PDB file of C-alpha atoms in Angstrom:
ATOM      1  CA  UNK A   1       8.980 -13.356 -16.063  1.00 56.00           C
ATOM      2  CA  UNK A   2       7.485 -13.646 -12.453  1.00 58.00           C
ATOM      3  CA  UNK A   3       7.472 -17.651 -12.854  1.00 64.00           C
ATOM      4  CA  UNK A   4      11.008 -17.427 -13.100  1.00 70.00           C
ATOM      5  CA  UNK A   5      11.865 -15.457 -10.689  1.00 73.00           C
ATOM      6  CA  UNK A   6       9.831 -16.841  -8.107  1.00 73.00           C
ATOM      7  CA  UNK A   7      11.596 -20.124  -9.580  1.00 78.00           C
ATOM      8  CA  UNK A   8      14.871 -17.979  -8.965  1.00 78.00           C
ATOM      9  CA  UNK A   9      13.773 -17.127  -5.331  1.00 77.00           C
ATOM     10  CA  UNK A  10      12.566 -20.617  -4.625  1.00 80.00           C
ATOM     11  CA  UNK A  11      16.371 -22.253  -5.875  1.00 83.00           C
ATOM     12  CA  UNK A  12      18.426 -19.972  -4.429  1.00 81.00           C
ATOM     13  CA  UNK A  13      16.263 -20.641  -0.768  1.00 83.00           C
ATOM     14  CA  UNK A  14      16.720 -24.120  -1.103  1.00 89.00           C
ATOM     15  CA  UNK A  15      20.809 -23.841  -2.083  1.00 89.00           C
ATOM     16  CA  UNK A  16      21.310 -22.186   0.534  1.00 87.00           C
ATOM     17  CA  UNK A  17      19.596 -24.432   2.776  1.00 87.00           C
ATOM     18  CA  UNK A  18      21.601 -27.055   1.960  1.00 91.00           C
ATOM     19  CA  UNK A  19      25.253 -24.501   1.887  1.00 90.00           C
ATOM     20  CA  UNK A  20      24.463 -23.929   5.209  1.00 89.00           C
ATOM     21  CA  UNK A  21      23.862 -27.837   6.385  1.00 90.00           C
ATOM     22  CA  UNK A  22      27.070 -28.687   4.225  1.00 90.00           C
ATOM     23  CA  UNK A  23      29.123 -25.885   6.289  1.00 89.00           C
ATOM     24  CA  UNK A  24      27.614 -27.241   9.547  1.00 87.00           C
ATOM     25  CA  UNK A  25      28.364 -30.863   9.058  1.00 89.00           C
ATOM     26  CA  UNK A  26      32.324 -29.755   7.686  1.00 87.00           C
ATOM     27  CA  UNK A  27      32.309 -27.683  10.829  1.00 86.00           C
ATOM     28  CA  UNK A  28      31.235 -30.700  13.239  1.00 85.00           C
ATOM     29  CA  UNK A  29      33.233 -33.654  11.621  1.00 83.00           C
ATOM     30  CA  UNK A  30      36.341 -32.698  13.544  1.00 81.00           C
ATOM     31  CA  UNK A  31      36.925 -31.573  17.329  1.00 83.00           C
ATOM     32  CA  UNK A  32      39.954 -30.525  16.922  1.00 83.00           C
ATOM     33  CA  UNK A  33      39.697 -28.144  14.542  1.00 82.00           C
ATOM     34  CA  UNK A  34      35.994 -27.144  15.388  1.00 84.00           C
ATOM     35  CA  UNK A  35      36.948 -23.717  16.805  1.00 86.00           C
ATOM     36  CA  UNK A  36      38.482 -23.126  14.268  1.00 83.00           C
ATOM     37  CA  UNK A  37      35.909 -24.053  11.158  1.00 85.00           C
ATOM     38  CA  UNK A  38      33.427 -21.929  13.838  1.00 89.00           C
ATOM     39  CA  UNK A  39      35.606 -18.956  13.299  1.00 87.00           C
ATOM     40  CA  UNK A  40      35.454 -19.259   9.733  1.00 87.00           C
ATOM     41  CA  UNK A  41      31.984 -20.752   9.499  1.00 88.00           C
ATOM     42  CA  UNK A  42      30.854 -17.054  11.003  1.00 90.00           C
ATOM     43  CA  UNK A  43      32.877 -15.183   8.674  1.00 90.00           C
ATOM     44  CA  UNK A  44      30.749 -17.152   5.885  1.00 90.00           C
ATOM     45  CA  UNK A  45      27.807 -15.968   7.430  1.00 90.00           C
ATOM     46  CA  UNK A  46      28.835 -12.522   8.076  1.00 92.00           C
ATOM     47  CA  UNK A  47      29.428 -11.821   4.894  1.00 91.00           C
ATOM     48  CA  UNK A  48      26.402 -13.436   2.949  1.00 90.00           C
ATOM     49  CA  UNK A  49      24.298 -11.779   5.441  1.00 90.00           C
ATOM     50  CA  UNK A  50      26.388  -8.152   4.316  1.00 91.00           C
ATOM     51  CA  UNK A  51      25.658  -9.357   1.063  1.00 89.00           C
ATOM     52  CA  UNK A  52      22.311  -9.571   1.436  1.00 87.00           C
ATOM     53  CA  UNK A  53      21.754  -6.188   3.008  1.00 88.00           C
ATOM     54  CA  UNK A  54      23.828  -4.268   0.364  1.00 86.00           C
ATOM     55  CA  UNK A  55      25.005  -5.583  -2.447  1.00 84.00           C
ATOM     56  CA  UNK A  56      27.135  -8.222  -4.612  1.00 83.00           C
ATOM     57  CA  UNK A  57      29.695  -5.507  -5.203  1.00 87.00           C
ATOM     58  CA  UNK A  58      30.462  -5.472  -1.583  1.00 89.00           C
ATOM     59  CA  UNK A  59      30.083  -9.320  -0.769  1.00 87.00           C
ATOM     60  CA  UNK A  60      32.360  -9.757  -3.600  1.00 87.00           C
ATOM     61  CA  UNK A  61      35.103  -7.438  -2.256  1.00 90.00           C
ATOM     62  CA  UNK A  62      34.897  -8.867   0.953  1.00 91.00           C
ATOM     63  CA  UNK A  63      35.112 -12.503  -0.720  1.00 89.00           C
ATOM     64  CA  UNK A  64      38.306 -10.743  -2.292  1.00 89.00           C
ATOM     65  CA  UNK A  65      39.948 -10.403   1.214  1.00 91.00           C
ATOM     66  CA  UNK A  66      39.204 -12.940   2.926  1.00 88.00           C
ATOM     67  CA  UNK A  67      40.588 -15.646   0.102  1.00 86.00           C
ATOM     68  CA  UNK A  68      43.431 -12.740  -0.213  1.00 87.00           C
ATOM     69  CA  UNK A  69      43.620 -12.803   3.814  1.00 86.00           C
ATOM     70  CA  UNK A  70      43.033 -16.618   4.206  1.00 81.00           C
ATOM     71  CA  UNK A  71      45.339 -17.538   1.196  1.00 80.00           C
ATOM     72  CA  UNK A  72      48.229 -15.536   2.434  1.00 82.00           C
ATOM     73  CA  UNK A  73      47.895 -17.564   6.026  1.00 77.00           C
ATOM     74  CA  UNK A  74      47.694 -21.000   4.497  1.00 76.00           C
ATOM     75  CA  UNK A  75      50.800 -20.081   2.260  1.00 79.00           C
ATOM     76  CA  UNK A  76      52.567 -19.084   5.385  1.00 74.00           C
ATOM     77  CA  UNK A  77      51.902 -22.336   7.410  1.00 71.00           C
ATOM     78  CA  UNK A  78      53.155 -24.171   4.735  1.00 74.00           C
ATOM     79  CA  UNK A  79      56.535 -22.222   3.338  1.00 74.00           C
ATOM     80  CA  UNK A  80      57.426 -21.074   7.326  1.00 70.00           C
ATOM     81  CA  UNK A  81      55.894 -23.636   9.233  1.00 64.00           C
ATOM     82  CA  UNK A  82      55.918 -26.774   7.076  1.00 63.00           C
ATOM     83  CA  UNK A  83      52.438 -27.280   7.798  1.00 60.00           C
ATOM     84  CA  UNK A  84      50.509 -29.162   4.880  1.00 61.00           C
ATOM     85  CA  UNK A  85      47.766 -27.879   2.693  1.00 62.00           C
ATOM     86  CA  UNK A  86      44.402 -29.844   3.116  1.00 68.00           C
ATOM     87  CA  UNK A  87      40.687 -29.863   2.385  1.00 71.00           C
ATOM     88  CA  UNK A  88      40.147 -27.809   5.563  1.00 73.00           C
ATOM     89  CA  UNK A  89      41.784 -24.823   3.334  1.00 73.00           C
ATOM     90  CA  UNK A  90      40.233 -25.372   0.030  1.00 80.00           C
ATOM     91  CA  UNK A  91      36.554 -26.048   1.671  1.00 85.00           C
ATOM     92  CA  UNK A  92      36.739 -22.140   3.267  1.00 86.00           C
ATOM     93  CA  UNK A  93      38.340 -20.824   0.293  1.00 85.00           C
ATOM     94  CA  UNK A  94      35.788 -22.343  -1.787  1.00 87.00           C
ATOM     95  CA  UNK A  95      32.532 -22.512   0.225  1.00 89.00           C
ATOM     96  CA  UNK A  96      32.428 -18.575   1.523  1.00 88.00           C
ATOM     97  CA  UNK A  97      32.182 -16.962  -2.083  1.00 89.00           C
ATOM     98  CA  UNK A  98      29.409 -19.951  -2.733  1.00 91.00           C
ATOM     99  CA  UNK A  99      27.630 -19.234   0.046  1.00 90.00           C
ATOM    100  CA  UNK A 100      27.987 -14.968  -1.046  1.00 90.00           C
ATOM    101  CA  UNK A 101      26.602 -16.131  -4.799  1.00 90.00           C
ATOM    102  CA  UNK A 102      23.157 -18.135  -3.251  1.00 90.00           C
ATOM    103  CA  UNK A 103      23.051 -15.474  -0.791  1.00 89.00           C
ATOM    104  CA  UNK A 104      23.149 -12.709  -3.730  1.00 88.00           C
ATOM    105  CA  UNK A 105      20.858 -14.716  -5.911  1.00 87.00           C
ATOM    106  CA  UNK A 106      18.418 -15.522  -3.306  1.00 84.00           C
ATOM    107  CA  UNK A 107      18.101 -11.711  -2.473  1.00 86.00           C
ATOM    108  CA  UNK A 108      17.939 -10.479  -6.308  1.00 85.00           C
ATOM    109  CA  UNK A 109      15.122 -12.358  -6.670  1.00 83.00           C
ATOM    110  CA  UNK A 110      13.280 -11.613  -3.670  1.00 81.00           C
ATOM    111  CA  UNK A 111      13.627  -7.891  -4.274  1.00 83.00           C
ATOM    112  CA  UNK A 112      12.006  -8.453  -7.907  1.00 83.00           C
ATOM    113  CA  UNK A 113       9.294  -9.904  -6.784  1.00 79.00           C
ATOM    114  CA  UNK A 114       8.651  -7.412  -4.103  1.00 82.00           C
ATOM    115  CA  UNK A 115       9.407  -4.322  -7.210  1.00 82.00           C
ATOM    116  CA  UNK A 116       6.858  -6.584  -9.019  1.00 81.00           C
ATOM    117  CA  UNK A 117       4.225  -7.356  -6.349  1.00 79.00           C
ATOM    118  CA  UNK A 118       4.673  -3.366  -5.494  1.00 81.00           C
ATOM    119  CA  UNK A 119       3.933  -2.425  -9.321  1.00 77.00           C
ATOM    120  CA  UNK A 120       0.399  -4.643  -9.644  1.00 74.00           C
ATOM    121  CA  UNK A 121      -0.253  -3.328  -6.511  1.00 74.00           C
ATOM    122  CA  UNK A 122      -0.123   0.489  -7.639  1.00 71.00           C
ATOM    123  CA  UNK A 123      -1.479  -0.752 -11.096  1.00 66.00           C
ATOM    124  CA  UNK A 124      -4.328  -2.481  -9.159  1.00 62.00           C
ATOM    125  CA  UNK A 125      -4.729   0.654  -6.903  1.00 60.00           C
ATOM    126  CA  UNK A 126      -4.848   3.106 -10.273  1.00 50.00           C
ATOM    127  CA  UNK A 127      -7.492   0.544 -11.825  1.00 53.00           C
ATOM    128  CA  UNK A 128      -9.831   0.091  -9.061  1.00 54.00           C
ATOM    129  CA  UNK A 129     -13.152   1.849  -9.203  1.00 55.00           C
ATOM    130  CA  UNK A 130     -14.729   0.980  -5.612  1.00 60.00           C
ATOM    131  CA  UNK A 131     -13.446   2.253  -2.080  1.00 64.00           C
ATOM    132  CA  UNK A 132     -12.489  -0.574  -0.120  1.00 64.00           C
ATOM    133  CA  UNK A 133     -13.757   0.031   3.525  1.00 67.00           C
ATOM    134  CA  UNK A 134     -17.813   1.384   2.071  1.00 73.00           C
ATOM    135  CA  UNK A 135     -17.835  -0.470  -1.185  1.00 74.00           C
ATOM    136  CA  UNK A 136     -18.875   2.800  -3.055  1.00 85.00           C
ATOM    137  CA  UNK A 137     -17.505   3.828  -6.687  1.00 85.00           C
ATOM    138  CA  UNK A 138     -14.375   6.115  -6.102  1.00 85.00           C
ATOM    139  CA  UNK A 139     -13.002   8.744  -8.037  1.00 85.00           C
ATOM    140  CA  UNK A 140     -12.090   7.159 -11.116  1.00 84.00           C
ATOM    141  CA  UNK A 141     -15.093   6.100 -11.932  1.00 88.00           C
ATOM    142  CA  UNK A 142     -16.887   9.201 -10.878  1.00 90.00           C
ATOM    143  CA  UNK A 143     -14.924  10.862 -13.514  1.00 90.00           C
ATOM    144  CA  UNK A 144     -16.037   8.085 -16.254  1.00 89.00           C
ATOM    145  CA  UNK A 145     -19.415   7.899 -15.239  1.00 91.00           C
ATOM    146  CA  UNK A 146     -19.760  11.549 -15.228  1.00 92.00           C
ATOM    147  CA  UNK A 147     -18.186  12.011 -18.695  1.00 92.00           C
ATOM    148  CA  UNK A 148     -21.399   9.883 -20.041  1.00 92.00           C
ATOM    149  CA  UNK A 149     -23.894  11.531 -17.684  1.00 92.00           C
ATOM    150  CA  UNK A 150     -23.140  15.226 -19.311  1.00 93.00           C
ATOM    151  CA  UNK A 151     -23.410  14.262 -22.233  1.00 93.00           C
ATOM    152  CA  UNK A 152     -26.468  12.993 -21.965  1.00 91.00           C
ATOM    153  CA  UNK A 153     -27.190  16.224 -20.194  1.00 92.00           C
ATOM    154  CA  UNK A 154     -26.403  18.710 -22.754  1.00 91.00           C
ATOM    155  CA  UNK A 155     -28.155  16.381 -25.255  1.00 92.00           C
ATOM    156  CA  UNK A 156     -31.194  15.968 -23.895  1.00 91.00           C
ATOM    157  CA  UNK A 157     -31.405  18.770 -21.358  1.00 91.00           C
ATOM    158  CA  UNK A 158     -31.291  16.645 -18.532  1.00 92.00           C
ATOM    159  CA  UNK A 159     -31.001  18.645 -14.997  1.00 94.00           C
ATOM    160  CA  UNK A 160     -27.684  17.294 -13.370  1.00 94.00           C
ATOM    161  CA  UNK A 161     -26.515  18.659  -9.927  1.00 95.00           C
ATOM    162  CA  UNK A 162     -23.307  17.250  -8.082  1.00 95.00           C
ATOM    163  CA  UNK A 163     -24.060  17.409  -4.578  1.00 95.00           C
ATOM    164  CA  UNK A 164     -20.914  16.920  -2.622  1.00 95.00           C
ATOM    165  CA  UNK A 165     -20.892  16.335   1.456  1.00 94.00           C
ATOM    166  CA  UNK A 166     -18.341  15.238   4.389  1.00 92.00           C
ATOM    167  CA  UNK A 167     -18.415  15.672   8.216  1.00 89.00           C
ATOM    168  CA  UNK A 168     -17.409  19.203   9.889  1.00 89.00           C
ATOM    169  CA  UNK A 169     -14.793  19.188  12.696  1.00 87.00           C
ATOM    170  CA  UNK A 170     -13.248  15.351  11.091  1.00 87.00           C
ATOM    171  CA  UNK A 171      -9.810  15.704  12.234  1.00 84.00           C
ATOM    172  CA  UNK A 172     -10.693  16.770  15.353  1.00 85.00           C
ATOM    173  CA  UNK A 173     -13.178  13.969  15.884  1.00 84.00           C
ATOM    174  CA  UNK A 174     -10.245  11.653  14.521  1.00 83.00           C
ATOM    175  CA  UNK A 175      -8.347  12.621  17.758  1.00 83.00           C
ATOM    176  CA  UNK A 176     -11.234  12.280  19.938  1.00 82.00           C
ATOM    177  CA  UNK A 177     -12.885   8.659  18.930  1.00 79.00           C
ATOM    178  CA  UNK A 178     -11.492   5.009  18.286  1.00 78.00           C
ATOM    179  CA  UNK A 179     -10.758   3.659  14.435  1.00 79.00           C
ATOM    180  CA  UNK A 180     -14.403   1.359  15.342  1.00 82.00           C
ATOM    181  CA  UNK A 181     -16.665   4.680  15.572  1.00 82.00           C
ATOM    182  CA  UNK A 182     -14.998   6.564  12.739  1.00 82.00           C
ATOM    183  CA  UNK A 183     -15.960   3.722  10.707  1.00 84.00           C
ATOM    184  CA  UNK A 184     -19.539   3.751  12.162  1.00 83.00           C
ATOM    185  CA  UNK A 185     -19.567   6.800  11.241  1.00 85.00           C
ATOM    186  CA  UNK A 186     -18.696   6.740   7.667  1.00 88.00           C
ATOM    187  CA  UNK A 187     -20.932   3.646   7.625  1.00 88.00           C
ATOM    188  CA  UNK A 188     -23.760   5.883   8.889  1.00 87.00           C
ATOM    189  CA  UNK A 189     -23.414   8.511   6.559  1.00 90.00           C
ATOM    190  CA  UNK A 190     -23.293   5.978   3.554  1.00 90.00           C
ATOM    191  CA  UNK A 191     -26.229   4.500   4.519  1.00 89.00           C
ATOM    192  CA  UNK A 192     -28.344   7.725   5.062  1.00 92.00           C
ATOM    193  CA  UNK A 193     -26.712   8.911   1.514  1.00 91.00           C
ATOM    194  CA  UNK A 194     -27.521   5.972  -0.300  1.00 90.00           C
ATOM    195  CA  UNK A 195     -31.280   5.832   1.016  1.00 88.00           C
ATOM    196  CA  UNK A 196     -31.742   9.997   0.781  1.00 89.00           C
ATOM    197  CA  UNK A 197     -31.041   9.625  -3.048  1.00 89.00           C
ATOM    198  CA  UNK A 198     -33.395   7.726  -6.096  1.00 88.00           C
ATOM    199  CA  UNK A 199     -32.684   4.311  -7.822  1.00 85.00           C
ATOM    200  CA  UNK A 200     -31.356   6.393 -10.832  1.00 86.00           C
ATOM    201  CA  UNK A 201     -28.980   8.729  -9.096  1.00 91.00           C
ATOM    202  CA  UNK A 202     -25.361   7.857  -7.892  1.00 92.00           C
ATOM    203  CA  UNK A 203     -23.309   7.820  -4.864  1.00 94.00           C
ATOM    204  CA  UNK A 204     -19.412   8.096  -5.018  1.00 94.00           C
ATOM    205  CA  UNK A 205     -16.532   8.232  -2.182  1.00 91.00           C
ATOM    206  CA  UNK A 206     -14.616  10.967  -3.269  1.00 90.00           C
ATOM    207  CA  UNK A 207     -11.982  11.057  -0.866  1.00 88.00           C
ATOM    208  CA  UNK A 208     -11.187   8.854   1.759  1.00 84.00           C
ATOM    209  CA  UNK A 209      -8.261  10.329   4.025  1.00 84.00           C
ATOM    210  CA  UNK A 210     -10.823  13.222   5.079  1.00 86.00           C
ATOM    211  CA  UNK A 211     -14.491  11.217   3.721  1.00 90.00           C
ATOM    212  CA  UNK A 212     -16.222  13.091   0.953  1.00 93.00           C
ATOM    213  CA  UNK A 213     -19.289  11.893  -0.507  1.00 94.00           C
ATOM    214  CA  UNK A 214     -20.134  12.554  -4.116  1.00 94.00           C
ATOM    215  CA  UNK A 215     -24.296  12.490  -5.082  1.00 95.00           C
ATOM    216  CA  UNK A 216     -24.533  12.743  -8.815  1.00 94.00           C
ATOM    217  CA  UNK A 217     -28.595  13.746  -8.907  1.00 94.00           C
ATOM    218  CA  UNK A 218     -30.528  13.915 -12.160  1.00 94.00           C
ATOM    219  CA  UNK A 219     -32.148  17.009 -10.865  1.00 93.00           C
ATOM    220  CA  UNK A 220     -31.769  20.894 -10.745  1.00 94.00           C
ATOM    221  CA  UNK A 221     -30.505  22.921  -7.893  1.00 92.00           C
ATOM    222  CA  UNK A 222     -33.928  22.856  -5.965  1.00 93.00           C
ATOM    223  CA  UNK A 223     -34.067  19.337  -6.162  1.00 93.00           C
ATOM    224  CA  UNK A 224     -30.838  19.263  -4.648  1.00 93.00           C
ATOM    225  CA  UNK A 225     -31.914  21.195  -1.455  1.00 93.00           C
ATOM    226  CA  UNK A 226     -34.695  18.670  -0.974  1.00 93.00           C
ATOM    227  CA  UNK A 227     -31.757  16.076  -0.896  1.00 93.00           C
ATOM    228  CA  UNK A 228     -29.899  17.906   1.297  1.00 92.00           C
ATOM    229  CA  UNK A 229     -32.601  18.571   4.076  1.00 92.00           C
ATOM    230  CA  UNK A 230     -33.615  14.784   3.936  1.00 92.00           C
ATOM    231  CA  UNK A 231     -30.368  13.987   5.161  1.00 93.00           C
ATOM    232  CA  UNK A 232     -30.083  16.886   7.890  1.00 91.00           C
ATOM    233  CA  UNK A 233     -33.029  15.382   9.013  1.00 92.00           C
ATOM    234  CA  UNK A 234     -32.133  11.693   8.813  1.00 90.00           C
ATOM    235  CA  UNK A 235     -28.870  12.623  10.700  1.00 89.00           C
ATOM    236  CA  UNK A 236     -30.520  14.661  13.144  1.00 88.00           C
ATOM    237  CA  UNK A 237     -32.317  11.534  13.701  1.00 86.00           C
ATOM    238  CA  UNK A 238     -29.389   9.202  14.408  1.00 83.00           C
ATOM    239  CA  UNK A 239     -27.627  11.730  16.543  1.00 81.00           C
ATOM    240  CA  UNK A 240     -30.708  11.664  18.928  1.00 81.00           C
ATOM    241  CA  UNK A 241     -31.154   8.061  18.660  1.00 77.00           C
ATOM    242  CA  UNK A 242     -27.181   7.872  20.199  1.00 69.00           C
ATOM    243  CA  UNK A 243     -27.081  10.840  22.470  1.00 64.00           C
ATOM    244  CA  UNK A 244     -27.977   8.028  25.203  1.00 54.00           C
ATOM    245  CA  UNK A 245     -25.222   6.212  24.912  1.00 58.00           C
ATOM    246  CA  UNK A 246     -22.275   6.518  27.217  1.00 49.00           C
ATOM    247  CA  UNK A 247     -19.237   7.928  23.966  1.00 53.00           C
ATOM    248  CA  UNK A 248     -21.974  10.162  22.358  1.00 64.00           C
ATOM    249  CA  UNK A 249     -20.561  12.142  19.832  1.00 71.00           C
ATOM    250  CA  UNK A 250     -22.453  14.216  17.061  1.00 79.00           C
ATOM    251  CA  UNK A 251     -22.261  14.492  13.672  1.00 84.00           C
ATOM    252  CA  UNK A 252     -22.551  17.074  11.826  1.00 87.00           C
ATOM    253  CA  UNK A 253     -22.360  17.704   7.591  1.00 91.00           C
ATOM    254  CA  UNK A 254     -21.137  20.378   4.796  1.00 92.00           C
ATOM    255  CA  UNK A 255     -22.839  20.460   2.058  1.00 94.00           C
ATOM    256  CA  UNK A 256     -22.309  21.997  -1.266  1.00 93.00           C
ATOM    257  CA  UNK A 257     -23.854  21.534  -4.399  1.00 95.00           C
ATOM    258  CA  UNK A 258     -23.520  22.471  -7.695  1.00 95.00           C
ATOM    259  CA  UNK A 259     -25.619  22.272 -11.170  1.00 95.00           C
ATOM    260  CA  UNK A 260     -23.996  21.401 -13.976  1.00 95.00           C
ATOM    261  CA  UNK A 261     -23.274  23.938 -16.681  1.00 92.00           C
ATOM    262  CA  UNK A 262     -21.290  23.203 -20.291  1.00 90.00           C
ATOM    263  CA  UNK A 263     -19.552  26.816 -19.654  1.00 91.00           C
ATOM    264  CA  UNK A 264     -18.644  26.240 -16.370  1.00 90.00           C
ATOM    265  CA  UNK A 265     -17.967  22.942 -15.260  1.00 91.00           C
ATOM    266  CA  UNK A 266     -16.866  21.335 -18.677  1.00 92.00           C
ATOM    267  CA  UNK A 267     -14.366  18.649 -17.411  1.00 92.00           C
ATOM    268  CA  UNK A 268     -15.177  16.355 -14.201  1.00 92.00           C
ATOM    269  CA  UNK A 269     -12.558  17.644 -12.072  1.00 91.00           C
ATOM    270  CA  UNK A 270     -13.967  21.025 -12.580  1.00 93.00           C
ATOM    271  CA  UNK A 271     -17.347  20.104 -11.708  1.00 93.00           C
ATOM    272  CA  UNK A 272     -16.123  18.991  -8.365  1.00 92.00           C
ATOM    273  CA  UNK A 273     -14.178  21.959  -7.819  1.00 92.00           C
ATOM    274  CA  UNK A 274     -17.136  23.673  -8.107  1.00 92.00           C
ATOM    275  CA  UNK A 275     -19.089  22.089  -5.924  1.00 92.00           C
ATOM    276  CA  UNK A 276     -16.332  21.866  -3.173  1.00 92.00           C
ATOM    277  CA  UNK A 277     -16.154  25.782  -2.832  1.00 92.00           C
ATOM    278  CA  UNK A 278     -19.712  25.341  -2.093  1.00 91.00           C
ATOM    279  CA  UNK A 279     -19.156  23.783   1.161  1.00 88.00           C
ATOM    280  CA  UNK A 280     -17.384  26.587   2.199  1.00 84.00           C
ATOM    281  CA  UNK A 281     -20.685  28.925   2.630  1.00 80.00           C
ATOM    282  CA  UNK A 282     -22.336  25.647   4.927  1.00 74.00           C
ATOM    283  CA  UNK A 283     -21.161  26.840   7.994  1.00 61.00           C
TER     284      UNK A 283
END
């Protein structure tokens, strides 16, 4: 299906191509009728280029009256004025509803492809499990990762504690700093995550309009406050290794974390509820 209508796109580009250097070269042969094929020769293009910003209803009932309109003109020159009808008629007549047609089929197929490069992109978007910009596993596969890791949990009584994190005052720091330091920033924070945290435990990006880290530890609830002050204190570190430079700004985290109970947090999305509300008592 997308093979032919890229084939569809790529014909009706190259027709009307060559429409257009057929209509030029009619339009040039003769000087004394060039003004008017130039007249008509816009018309052509006005209306493909209606055509191709609506739709073939209306370049058709615009083809309608101008053969209707151009018809009734060339009848007239020949019944009143005893003019004769010639292939400077039949070429207009002819050539504007061709030129509406590739016009139409060129833009039918450009707007499927577009529909279709549109629906792998959402499908590709829906399907991805890593963030783009920090190269972390995003939500989606948080949730299948963490549909494996409690069950292992409530099988073999494994302590599991989703420790979730992101930076206090964002928006306003958003307003305040370039795109190039937010990113340093979310680089800096991934990087003291990833190396606060053991081999076995995972790091997610939960959300990336306002950044929120996910740290799925195999550990209980204490075990999550040793995680947490390691990173206060690796943070507090690279704030005072910057507060030299001449855009200083600090950065500060919310934390919240949560262990993992069957009762309570039974689903995924419930767990991180959970652990959400917790970062509303880090102040």
């Amino acid at each position: 299906m997308r093979r032919n209508t890229s084939l569809m796109s790529d014909g009706g580009f190259l027709l009307l191509f060559i429409a257009c250097f057929i209509c030029i070269v009619f339009t040039a042969r003769d000087p004394n009728l060039y003004l008017h094929n130039i007249i008509f020769l816009n018309v052509a293009f006005l209306i493909a280029i209606v055509t191709y910003f609506t739709t073939i209803t209306t370049g058709l009932i615009l083809n309608i009256a101008f053969v209707f309109g151009y018809g009734t003109f060339t009848i007239y020159q020949t019944v009143v004025q005893g003019g004769v009808v010639t292939s400077q008629s039949y070429f207009w007549l002819i050539m504007t509803p061709v030129l509406t047609a590739i016009t139409w089929m060129f833009t039918l197929a450009s707007k499927q492809l577009q529909e279709e490069n549109e629906a792998l992109q959402k499908k590709n978007a829906s399907l991805a499990t890593m963030d783009e910009s920090t190269n972390l596993k995003n939500m989606l596969s948080f949730q299948k990762d963490t549909t494996v890791f409690m069950a292992l949990s409530d099988r073999y009584k494994i302590p599991l504690t989703l420790l979730v994190l992101n930076v206090k005052y964002w928006n306003e720091l958003r307003r305040m700093i370039g795109e190039e330091q937010l990113n340093a920033a979310v680089y800096n924070i991934t990087a003291i995550s990833q190396t606060s945290i053991r081999a076995n435990d995972s790091l997610y990006m939960l959300s990336q309009e306002n950044p929120t880290w996910g740290l799925l530890l195999f550990t209980d609830r204490d075990g999550a406050d040793i995680v947490m002050n390691r990173l206060r204190s690796r943070l507090a570190e690279i704030n005072e290794s910057e507060r030299s430079t001449s855009n200083r700004f600090e950065l500060n985290l919310k934390m919240g974390a949560y262990e993992y109970n069957r009762e309570e947090t039974p689903t995924p999305l419930e767990w991180i509820t959970r652990a959400r509300k917790e970062l509303e008592y880090d102040v």
